[in-house]
Short mmCIF file of C-alpha atoms in Angstrom, two decimals:
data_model
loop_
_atom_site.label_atom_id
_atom_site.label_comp_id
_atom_site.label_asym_id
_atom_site.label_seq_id
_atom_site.Cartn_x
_atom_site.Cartn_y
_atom_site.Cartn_z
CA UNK A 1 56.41 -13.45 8.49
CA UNK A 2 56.21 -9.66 9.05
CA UNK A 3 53.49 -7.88 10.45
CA UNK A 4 51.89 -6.38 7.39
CA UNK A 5 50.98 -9.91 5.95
CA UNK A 6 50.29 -10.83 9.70
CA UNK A 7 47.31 -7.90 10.03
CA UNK A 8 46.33 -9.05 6.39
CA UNK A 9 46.61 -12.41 7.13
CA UNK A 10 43.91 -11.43 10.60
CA UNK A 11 41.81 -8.99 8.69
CA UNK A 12 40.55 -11.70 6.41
CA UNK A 13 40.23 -14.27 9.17
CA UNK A 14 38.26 -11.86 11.15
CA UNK A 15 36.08 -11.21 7.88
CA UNK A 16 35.51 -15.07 6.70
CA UNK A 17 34.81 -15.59 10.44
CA UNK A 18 32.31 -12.22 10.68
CA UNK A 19 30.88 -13.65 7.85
CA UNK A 20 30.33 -17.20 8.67
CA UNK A 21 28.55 -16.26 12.07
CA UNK A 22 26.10 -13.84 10.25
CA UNK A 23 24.82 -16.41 7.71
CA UNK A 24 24.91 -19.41 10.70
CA UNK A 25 22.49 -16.46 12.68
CA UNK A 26 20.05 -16.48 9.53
CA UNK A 27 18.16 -19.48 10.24
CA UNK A 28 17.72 -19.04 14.12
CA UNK A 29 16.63 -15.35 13.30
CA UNK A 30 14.11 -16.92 10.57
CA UNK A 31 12.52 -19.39 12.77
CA UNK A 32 12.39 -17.08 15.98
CA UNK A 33 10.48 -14.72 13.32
CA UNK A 34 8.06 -17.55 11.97
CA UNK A 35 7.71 -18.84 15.28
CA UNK A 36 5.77 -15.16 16.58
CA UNK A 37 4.28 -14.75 13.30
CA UNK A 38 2.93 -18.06 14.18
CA UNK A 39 2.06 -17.03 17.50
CA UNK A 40 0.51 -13.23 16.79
CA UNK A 41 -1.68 -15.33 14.45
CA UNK A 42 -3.03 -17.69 16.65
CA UNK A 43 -4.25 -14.87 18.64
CA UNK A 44 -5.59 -12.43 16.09
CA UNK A 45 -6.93 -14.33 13.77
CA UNK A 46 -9.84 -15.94 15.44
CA UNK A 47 -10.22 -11.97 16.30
CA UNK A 48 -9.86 -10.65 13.23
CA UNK A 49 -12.71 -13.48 11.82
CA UNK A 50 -15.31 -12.12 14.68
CA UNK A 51 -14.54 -8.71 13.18
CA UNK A 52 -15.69 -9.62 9.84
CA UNK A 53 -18.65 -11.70 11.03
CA UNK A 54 -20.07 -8.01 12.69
CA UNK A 55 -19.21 -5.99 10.07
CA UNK A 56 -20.84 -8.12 7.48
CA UNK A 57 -23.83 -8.17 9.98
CA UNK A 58 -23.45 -4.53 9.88
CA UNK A 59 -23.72 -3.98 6.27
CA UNK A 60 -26.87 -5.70 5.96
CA UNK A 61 -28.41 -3.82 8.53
CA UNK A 62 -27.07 -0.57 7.13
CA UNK A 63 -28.45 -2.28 3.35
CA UNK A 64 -31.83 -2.97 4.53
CA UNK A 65 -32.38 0.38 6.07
CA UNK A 66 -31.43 1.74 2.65
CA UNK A 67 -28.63 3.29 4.21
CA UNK A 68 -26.10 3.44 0.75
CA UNK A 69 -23.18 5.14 2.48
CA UNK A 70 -23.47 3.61 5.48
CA UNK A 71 -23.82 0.12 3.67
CA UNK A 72 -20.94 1.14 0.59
CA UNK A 73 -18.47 2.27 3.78
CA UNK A 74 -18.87 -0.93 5.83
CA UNK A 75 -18.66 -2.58 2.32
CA UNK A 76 -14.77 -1.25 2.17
CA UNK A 77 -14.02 -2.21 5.05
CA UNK A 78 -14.98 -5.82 4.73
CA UNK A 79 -12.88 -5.70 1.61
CA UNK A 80 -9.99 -4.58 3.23
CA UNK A 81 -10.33 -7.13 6.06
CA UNK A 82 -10.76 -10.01 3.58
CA UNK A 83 -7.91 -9.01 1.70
CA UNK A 84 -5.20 -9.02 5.13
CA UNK A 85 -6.70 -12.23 6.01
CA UNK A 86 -5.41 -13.75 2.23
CA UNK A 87 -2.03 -12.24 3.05
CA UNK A 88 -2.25 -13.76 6.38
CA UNK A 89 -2.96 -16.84 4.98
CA UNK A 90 0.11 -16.08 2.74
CA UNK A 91 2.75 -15.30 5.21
CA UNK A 92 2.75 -11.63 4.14
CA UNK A 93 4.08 -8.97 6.56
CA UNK A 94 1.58 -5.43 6.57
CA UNK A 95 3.89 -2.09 6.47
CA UNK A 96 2.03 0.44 6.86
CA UNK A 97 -1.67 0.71 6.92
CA UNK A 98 -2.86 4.34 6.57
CA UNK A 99 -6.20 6.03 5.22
CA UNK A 100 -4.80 9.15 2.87
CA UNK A 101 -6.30 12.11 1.45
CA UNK A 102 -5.19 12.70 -2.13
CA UNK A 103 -5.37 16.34 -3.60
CA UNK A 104 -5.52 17.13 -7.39
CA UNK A 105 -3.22 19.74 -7.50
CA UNK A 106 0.01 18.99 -6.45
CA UNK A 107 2.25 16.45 -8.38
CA UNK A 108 3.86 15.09 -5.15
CA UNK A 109 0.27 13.83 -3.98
CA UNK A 110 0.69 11.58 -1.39
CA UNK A 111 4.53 10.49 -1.22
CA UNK A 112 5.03 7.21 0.75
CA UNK A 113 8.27 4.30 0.49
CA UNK A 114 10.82 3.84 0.32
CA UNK A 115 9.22 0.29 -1.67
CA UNK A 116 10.86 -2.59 -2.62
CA UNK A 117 10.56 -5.30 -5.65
CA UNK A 118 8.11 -7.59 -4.60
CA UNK A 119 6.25 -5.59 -1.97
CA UNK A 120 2.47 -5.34 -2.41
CA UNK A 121 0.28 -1.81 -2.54
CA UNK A 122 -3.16 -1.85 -2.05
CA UNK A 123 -5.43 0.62 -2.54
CA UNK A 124 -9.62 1.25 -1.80
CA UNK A 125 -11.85 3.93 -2.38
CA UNK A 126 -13.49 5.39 0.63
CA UNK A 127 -14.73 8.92 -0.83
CA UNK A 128 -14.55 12.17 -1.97
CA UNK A 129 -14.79 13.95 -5.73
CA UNK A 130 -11.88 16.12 -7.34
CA UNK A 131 -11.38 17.07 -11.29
CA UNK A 132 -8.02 17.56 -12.94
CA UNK A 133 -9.65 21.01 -14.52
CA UNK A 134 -12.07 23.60 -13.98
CA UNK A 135 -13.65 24.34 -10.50
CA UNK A 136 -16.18 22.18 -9.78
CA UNK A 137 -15.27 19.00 -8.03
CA UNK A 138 -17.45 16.35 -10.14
CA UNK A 139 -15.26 13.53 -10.78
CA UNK A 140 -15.23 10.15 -8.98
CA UNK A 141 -12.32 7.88 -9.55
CA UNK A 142 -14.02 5.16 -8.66
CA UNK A 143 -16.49 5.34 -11.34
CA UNK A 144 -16.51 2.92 -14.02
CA UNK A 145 -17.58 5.74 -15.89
CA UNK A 146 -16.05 9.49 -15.70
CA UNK A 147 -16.10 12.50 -18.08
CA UNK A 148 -12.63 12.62 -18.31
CA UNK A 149 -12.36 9.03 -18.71
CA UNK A 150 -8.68 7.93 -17.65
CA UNK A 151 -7.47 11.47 -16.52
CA UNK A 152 -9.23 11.75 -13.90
CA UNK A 153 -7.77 8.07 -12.17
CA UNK A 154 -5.92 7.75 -9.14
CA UNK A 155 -2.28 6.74 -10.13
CA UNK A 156 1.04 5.09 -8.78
CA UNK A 157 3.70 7.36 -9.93
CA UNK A 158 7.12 8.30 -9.34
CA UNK A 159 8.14 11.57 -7.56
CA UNK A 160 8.31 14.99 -9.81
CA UNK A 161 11.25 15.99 -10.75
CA UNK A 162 12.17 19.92 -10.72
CA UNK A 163 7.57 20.22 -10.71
CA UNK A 164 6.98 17.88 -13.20
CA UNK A 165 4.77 15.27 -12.45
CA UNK A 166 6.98 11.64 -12.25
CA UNK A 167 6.25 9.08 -14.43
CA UNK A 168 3.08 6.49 -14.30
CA UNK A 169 3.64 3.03 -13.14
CA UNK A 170 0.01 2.46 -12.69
CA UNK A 171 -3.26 3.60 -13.28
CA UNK A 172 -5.60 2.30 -10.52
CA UNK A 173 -8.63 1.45 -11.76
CA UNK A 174 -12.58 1.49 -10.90
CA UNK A 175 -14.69 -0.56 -8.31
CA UNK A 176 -12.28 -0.69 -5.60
CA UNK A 177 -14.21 0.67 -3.30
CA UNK A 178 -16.11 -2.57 -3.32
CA UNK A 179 -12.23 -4.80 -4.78
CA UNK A 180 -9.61 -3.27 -3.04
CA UNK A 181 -6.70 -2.95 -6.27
CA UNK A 182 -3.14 -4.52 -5.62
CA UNK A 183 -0.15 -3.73 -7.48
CA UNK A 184 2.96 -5.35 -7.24
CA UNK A 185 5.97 -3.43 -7.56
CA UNK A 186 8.32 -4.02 -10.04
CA UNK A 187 11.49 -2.25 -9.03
CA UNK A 188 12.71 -1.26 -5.71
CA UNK A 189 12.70 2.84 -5.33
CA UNK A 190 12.90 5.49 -2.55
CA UNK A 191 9.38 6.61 -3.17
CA UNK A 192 6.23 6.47 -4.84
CA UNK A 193 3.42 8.70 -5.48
CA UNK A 194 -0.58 8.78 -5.79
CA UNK A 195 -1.82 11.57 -7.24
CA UNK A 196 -4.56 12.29 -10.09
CA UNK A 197 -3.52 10.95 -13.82
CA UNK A 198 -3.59 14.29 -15.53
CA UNK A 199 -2.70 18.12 -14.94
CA UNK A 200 -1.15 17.59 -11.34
CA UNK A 201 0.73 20.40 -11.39
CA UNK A 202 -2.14 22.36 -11.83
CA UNK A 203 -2.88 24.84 -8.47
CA UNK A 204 -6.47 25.57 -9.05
CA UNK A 205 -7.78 21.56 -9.50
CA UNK A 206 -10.54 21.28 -7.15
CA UNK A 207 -11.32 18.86 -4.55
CA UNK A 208 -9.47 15.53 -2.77
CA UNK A 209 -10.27 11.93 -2.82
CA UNK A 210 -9.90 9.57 0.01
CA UNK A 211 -8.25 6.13 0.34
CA UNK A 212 -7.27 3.13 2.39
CA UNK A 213 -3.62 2.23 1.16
CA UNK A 214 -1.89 -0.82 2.74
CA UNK A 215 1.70 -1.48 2.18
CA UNK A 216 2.52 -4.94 2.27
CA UNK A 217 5.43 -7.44 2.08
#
C-alpha cells in the first residue's frame, strides 16, 4: 500500500471518528443544558411569580387612583411577564430582551437578527405617536382605530435594499400594549426590521414609537 491511499485511507478514519465523537457529545451536552435550565428555573420562577403578584397589586392601585398611564404601563408589563412565564413553561430559551425606539423615517428602523425558522418575536406597545406624513405626530399604532388605517402600523420587514424599504413579513397589529403580539418566523435570515408600514424612506415623518421586543427560541 503506498502512502497516498495510506493518508486517504487516515483522513477518512480521522473524519468517521471526528464525527462519531461529536454526535456521541450531543446527548451529554443536551442533558447538561436541560439539567441548568432545570435548575435556573427552580430558582427564578418562584421569583419571577412574586414579581407578578406586586405588579398586579400595583396596577390596581395605580387603576383606582385613576392613574391611566401609570395603570396602562404596569398593564404591559404584566403582559410581558405572563407571556416569558408560558415560554418558560414551554422550554423556550429568551434572546434578547430589549425596549426599542422606532422612528418613522428611516427604512432601516430598528435592525435586529440574525433570526432563525422557528424563533419567536414578540412585540408590546409602551408609547409614543409618529405619522408616516405631514408634521404633526398624531398617530398611535396601537390604536384599533387610526387615520391612516394600516399605514401607519408597526411592521416586521426585511432590510432596504439600495433605500428602499424591504419587504413586509408582518404587520403587527393593535392592542398589544395590553396582548403582547408574537410572530413566528418563517425563514431563517440575517436580519429583520421594524419600522412604520408606509413612506419609510421619508426624512421629514414625525415622531417615534416605543416598544418592548423579546426575541425568543
Amino acid at each position: 500500500m503506498n502512502n497516498l491511499i495510506k493518508i486517504r485511507i487516515l483522513s477518512l478514519v480521522a473524519v468517521v471518528l471526528a464525527t462519531n465523537l461529536k454526535a456521541a457529545e450531543v446527548p451529554e451536552l443536551d442533558r447538561l443544558k436541560e439539567a441548568y435550565r432545570g435548575a435556573v428555573g427552580r430558582v427564578v420562577n418562584p421569583l419571577t411569580q412574586m414579581y407578578l403578584t406586586e405588579l398586579e397589586k400595583l396596577r390596581d392601585v395605580y387603576t383606582q387612583a385613576g392613574n391611566v398611564v401609570g395603570a396602562d404601563t404596569v398593564k404591559a408589563e404584566i403582559a410581558v411577564i405572563t407571556q416569558k412565564i408560558a415560554d418558560a413553561g414551554k422550554g423556550t430559551e429568551t434572546l434578547m430582551e430589549a425596549m426599542v425606539v422606532v422612528p418613522p423615517n428611516d427604512p432601516n428602523g430598528v435592525t435586529f437578527g440574525p433570526v432563525h425558522r422557528g424563533d419567536v418575536i414578540t412585540l408590546s406597545y409602551l408609547g409614543g405617536m409618529w405619522k408616516n406624513a405631514g408634521r404633526l405626530a398624531t398617530e398611535n399604532p396601537d390604536a384599533i382605530i387610526t387615520e391612516k388605517g394600516e399605514q401607519s402600523r408597526l411592521v416586521i420587514a426585511a432590510p432596504p435594499e439600495n433605500g428602499v424599504p424591504g419587504t413586509v413579513y408582518q404587520v403587527v397589529p393593535p392592542h398589544t400594549a395590553a396582548k403582547p403580539f408574537s410572530y413566528t418566523v418563517p425563514q431563517s435570515a440575517a436580519a429583520v426590521v421594524l419600522r412604520i408600514n408606509a413612506n419609510s424612506d421619508d426624512k421629514s415623518n414625525p415622531g417615534f414609537v416605543t416598544y418592548r421586543l423579546t426575541l425568543s427560541r
